[in-house]
Coordinates of C-alpha atoms in Angstrom, one line a residue:
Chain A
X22 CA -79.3 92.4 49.6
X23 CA -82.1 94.7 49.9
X24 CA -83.9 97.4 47.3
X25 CA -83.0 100.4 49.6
X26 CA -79.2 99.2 49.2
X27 CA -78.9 98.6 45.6
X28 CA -80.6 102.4 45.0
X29 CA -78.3 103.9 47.2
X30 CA -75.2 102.4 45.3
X31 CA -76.5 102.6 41.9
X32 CA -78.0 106.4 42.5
X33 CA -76.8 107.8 45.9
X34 CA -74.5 110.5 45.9
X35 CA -73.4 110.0 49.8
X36 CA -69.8 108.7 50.0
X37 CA -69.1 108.6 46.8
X38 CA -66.1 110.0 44.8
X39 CA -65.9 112.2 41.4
X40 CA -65.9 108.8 39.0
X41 CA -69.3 107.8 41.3
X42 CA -70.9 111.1 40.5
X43 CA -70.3 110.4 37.1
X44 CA -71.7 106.7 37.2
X45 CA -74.9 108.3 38.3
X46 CA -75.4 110.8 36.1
X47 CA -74.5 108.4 33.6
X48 CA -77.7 105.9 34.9
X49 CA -79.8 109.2 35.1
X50 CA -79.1 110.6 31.7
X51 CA -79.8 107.4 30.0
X52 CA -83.1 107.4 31.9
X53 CA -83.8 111.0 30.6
X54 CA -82.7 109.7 27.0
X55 CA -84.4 106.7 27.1
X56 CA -87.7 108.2 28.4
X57 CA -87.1 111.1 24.9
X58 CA -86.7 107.7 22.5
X59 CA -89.8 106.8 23.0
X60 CA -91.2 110.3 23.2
X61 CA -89.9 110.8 19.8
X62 CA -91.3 107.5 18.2
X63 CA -94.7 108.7 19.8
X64 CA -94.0 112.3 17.6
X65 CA -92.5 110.3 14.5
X66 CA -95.9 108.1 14.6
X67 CA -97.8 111.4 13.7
X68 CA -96.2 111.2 10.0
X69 CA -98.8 108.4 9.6
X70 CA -101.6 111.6 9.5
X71 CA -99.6 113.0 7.1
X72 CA -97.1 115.6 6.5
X73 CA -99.0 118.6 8.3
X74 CA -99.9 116.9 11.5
X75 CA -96.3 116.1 11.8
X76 CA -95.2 120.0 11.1
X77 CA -97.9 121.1 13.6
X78 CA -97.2 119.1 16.4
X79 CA -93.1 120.2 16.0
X80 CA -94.1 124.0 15.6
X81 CA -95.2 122.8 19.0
X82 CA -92.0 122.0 20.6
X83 CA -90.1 124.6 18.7
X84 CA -91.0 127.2 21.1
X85 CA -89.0 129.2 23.9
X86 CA -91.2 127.4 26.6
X87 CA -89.7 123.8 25.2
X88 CA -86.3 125.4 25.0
X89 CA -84.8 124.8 28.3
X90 CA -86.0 121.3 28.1
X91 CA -84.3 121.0 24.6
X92 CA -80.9 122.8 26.2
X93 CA -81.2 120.1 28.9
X94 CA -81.9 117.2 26.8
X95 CA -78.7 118.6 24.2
X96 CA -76.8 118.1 27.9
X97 CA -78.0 114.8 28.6
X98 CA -77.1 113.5 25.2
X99 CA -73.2 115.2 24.9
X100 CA -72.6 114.0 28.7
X101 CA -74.1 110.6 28.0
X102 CA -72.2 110.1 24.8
X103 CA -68.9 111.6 26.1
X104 CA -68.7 109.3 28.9
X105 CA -69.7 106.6 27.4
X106 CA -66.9 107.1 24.8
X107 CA -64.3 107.4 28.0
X108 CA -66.1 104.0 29.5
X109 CA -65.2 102.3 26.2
X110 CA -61.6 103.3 26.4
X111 CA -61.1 102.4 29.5
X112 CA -63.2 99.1 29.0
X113 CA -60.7 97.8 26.4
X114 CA -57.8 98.8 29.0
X115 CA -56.8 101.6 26.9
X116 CA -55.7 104.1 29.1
X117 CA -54.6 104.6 32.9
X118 CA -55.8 108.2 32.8
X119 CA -59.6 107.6 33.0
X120 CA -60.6 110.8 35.8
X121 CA -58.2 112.6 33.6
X122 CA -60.4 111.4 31.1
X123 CA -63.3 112.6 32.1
X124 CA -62.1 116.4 33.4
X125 CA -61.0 116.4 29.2
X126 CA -64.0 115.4 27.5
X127 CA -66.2 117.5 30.4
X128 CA -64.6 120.2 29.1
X129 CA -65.1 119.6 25.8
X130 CA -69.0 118.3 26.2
X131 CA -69.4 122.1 28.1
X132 CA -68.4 124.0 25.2
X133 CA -70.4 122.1 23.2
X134 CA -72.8 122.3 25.2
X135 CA -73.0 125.7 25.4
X136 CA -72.4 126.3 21.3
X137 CA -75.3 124.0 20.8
X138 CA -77.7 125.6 23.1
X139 CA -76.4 129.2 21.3
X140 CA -77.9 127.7 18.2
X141 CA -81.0 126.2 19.6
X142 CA -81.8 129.7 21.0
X143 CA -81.0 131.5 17.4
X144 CA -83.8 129.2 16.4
X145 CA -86.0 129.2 18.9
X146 CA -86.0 132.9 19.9
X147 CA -84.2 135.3 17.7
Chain B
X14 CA -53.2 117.9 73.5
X15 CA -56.4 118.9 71.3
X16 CA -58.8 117.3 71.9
X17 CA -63.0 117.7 71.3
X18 CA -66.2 116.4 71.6
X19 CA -67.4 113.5 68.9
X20 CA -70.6 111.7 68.7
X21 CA -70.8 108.5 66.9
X22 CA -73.7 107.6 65.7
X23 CA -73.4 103.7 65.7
X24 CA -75.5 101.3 63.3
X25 CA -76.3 98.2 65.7
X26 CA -78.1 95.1 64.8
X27 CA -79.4 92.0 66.0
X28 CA -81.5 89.1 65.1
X29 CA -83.9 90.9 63.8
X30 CA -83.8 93.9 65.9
X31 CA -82.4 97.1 63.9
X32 CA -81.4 100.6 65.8
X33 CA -78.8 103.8 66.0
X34 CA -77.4 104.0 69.2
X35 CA -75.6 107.6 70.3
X36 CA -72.3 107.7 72.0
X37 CA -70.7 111.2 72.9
X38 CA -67.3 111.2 74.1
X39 CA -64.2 113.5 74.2
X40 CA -61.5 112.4 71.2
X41 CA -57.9 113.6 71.3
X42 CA -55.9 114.2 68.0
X43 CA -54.5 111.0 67.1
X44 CA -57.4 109.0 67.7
X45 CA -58.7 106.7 64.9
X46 CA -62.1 105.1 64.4
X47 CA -61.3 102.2 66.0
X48 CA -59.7 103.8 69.1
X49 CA -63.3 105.1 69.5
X50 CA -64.7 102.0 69.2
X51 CA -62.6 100.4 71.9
X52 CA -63.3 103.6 73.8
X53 CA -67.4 102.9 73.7
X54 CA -67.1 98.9 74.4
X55 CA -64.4 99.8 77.5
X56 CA -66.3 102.8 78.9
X57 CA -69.5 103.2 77.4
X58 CA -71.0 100.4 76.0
X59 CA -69.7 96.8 76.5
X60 CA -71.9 95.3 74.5
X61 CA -71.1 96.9 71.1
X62 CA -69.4 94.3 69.0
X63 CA -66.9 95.3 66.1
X64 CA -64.1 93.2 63.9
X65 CA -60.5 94.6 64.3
X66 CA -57.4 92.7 64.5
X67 CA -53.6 94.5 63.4
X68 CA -54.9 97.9 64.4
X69 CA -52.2 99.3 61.1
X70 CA -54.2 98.6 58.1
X71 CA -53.0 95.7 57.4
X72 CA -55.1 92.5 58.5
X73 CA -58.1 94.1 56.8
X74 CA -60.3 93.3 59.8
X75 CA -62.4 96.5 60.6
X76 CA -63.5 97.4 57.8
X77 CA -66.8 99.7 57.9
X78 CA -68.8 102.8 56.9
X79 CA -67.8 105.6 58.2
X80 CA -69.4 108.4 57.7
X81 CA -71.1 106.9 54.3
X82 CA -67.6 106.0 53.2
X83 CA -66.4 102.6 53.4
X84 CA -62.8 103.4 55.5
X85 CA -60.5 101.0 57.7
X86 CA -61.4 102.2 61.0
X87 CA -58.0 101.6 62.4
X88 CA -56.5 104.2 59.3
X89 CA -59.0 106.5 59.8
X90 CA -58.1 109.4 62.3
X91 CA -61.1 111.2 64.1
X92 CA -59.8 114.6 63.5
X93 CA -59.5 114.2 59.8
X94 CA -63.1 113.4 59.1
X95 CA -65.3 116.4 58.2
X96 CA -68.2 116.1 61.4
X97 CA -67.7 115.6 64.7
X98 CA -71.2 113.7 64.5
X99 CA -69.5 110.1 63.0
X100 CA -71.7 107.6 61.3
X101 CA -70.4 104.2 61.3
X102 CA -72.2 101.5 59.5
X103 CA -71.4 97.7 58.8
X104 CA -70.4 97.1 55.4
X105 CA -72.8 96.6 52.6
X106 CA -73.3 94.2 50.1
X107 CA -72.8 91.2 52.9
X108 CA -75.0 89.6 55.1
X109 CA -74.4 91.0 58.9
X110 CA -73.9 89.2 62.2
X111 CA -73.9 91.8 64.9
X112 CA -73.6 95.1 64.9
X113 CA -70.4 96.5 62.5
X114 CA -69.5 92.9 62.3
X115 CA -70.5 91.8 58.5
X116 CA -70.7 88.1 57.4
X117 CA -67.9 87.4 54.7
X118 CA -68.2 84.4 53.8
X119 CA -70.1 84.8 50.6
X120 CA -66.7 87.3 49.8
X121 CA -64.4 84.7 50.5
X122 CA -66.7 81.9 48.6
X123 CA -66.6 84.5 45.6
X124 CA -62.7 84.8 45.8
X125 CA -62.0 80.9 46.3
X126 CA -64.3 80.6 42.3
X127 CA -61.0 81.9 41.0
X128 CA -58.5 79.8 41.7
X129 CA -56.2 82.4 43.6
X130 CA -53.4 80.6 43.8
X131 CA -50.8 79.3 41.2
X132 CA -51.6 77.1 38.8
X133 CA -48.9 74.4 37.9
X134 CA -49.1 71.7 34.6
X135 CA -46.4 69.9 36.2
X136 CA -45.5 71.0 40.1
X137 CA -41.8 71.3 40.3
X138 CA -40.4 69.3 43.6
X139 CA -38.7 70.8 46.2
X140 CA -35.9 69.2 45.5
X141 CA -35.4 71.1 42.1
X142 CA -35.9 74.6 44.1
X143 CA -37.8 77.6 44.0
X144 CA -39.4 79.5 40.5
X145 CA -37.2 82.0 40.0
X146 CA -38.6 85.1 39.2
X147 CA -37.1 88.7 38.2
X148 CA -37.8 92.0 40.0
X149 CA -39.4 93.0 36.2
X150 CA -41.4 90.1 36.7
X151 CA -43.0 91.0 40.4
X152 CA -43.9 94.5 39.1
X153 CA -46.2 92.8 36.9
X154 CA -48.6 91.7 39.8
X155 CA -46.8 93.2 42.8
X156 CA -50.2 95.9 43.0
X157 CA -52.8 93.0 43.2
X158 CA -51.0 91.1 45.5
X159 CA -51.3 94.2 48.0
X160 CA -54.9 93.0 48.3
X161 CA -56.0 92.2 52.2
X162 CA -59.3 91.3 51.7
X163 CA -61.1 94.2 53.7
X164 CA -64.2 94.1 51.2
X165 CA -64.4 97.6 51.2
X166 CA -64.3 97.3 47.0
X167 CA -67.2 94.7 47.4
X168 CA -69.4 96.8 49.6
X169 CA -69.3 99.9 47.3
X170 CA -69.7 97.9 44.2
X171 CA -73.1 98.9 42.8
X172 CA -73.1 95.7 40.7
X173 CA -72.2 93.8 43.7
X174 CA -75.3 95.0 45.5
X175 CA -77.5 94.0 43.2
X176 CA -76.7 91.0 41.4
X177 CA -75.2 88.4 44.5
X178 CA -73.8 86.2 41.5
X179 CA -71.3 89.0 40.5
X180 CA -67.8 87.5 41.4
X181 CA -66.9 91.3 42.8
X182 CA -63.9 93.6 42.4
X183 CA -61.6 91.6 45.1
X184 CA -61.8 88.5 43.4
X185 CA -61.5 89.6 39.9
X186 CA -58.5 91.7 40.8
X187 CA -57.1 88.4 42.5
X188 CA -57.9 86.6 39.8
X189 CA -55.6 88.9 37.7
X190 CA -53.4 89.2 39.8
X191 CA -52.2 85.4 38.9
X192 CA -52.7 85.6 35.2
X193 CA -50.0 88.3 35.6
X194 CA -47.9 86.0 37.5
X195 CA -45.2 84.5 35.0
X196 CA -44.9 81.5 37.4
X197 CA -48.8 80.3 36.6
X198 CA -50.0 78.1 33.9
X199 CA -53.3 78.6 34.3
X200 CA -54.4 81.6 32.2
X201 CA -57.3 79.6 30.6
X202 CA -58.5 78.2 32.5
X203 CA -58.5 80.8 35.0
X204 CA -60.1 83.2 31.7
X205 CA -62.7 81.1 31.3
X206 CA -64.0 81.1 35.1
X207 CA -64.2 85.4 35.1
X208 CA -64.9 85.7 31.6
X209 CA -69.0 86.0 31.6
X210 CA -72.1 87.7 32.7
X211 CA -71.0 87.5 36.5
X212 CA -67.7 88.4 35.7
X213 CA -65.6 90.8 34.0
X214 CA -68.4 91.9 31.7
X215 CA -71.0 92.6 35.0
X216 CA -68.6 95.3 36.2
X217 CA -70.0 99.2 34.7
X218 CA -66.9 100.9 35.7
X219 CA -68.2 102.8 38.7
X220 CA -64.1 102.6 39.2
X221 CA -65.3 103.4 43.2
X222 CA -63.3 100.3 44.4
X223 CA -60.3 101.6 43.3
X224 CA -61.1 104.8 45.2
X225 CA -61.8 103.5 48.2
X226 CA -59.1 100.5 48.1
X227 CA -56.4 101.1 51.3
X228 CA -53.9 99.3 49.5
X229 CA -54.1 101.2 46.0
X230 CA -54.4 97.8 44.7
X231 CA -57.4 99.7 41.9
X232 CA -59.3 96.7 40.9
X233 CA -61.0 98.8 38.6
X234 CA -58.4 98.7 36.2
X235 CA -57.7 94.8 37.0
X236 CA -61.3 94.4 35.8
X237 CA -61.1 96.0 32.6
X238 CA -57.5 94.4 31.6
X239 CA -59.3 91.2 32.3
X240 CA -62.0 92.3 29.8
X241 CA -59.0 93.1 27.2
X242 CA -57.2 89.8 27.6
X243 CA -60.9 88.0 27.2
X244 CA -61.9 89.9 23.9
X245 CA -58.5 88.9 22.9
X246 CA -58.9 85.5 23.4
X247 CA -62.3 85.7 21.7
X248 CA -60.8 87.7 18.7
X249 CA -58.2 84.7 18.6
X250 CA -61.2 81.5 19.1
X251 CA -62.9 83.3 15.8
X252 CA -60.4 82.6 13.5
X253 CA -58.8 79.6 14.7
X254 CA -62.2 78.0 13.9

């Protein structure tokens, strides 16, 4: 049981079907989310200067260079949560139709995704 | 007949010694994987050494990776895959002995944890005849009993590859597969040896085994109906107390 091997199977994309893709970017998002949790305690531990160090450093980040990172992160969380709902159901044997499933709730985490990212940019840019 | 050029690109091993050896060859529709095989070791390369028993999918014998996929080699036809350049691979997740033979005797240890066979309070004799069982009844467990024990679940089991305590998608589907049994008594105790951190609960629900299963025996969903029938039971131990 080697390093090399466990990577490959927990992140490889080689050989792998549609539910494997979606086991990976399940890891990978909850990297990326993880990695922003701790990003945003770092920003919410700027409140301890006060109120206008706080606003400062968020007029910051609300800006259209931050904005694709923002859209991206938006992504990360609907996907993450959406599958996560699916891997609940089908963890409490729930349903047969899990890849159905997941084609649904895709669906449903795109237009989302793209409504949400509408209002980020109406924010942000307009 | 059509036929065309392949190369197999063959992962060989021994001792400690590591390479991938080339073999180019003319395949004819029809051919599987394992008709190459026996093609290199008769013409080409004697020494090449590779499991296979039935040769029709159903000793579970030669299984491998082929082209990053664990397949049967004996169900998978040459002129269905995607490349002529063929990549075959032992299979992961298991300890190998030469070549594309794999060591399964961890699988096997794994499988024999559950108690995969039925579990009697009091064993009828044989004078009192058979348990009789409906065809209702079968349908219950007829899909895990499909199981041959190719390992293809356990070498494209993430879990599996990572943690070596993780009971596996084979045995956890066997295990199951008796629990739905009407004829055994032993749900309990059976429950209690998959229910923890290196069983049911270890498995993420890749749900690759069940893709790659030959048998469609989806130990995927085994897993998670175990998980059910153990909350249950947990749900149950909280108030009985």
């Amino acid at each position: 049981m080697s390093l090399k091997n466990a990577i490959g199977l927990w992140f490889g994309l080689r050989g792998k079907s549609f539910t494997g893709y979606a086991f990976v970017l399940h890891r990978l998002t909850g990297i990326v989310l993880t990695i922003y949790l701790f990003l945003h305690l770092a920003f919410l531990t700027s409140l301890t200067q006060g109120e206008e160090a706080y606003t400062a450093l968020i007029r910051k980040t609300v800006t259209p260079t931050f904005l694709p990172f923002d859209i991206l992160l938006v992504g990360a969380t609907i996907y993450h949560g959406l599958n996560g709902l699916r891997l609940v159901i089908a963890e409490f044997g729930l349903t047969r139709y899990h890849k159905e499933l997941l084609w649904v709730l895709g669906l449903i985490g795109l237009i989302l995704w793209i409504y949400v990212s509408y209002l980020l940019y109406k924010i942000v840019v307009v | 007949m059509e036929e065309k050029n392949v190369v197999f690109v063959v992962k060989r091993f021994y001792n400690d010694s590591e390479e991938e050896r080339r073999y180019e060859f003319t395949a004819s529709r029809g051919m599987t994987v394992l008709d190459g095989l026996y093609y290199i070791k008769d013409h080409l390369d004697a020494t090449l050494a590779f499991r296979a028993s039935c040769r029709m999918g159903i000793c579970g014998s030669c299984g491998m990776i082929i082209n990053g996929r664990p397949m049967l080699a004996c169900s998978t036809q040459i002129f269905d895959l995607d490349s002529d350049i063929i990549t075959v691979e032992p299979l992961k997740n298991m300890d190998g002995i030469k070549d594309l033979v794999a060591d399964f005797n961890e699988f096997f240890e794994k499988h024999k944890k559950v108690k995969p066979y039925l579990i009697r309070k009091v064993e009828k004799s044989v004078e009192e005849g058979e348990y009789i069982q409906t065809p209702d009844q079968l349908k219950e467990y007829r899909q895990y009993a499909l199981c041959i024990k190719c390992g293809l679940c356990y070498s494209v089991c993430a879990i599996a590859g990572s943690n070596n305590e993780y009971l596996g998608p084979a045995s956890l589907a066997s295990a199951y597969r008796f629990m739905k049994d009407n004829r055994d008594e032993g749900g309990e105790e059976r429950l209690l040896l998959v229910d923890g951190h290196d069983g049911c609960w270890r498995c993420h629900f890749m749900a690759e085994c069940s893709e790659v299963c030959p048998k469609e025996v989806d130990p995927a969903k085994a897993i998670q109906m175990i998980k059910r029938k153990a909350f249950i039971a947990a749900f149950k131990r909280l108030f009985r107390r």
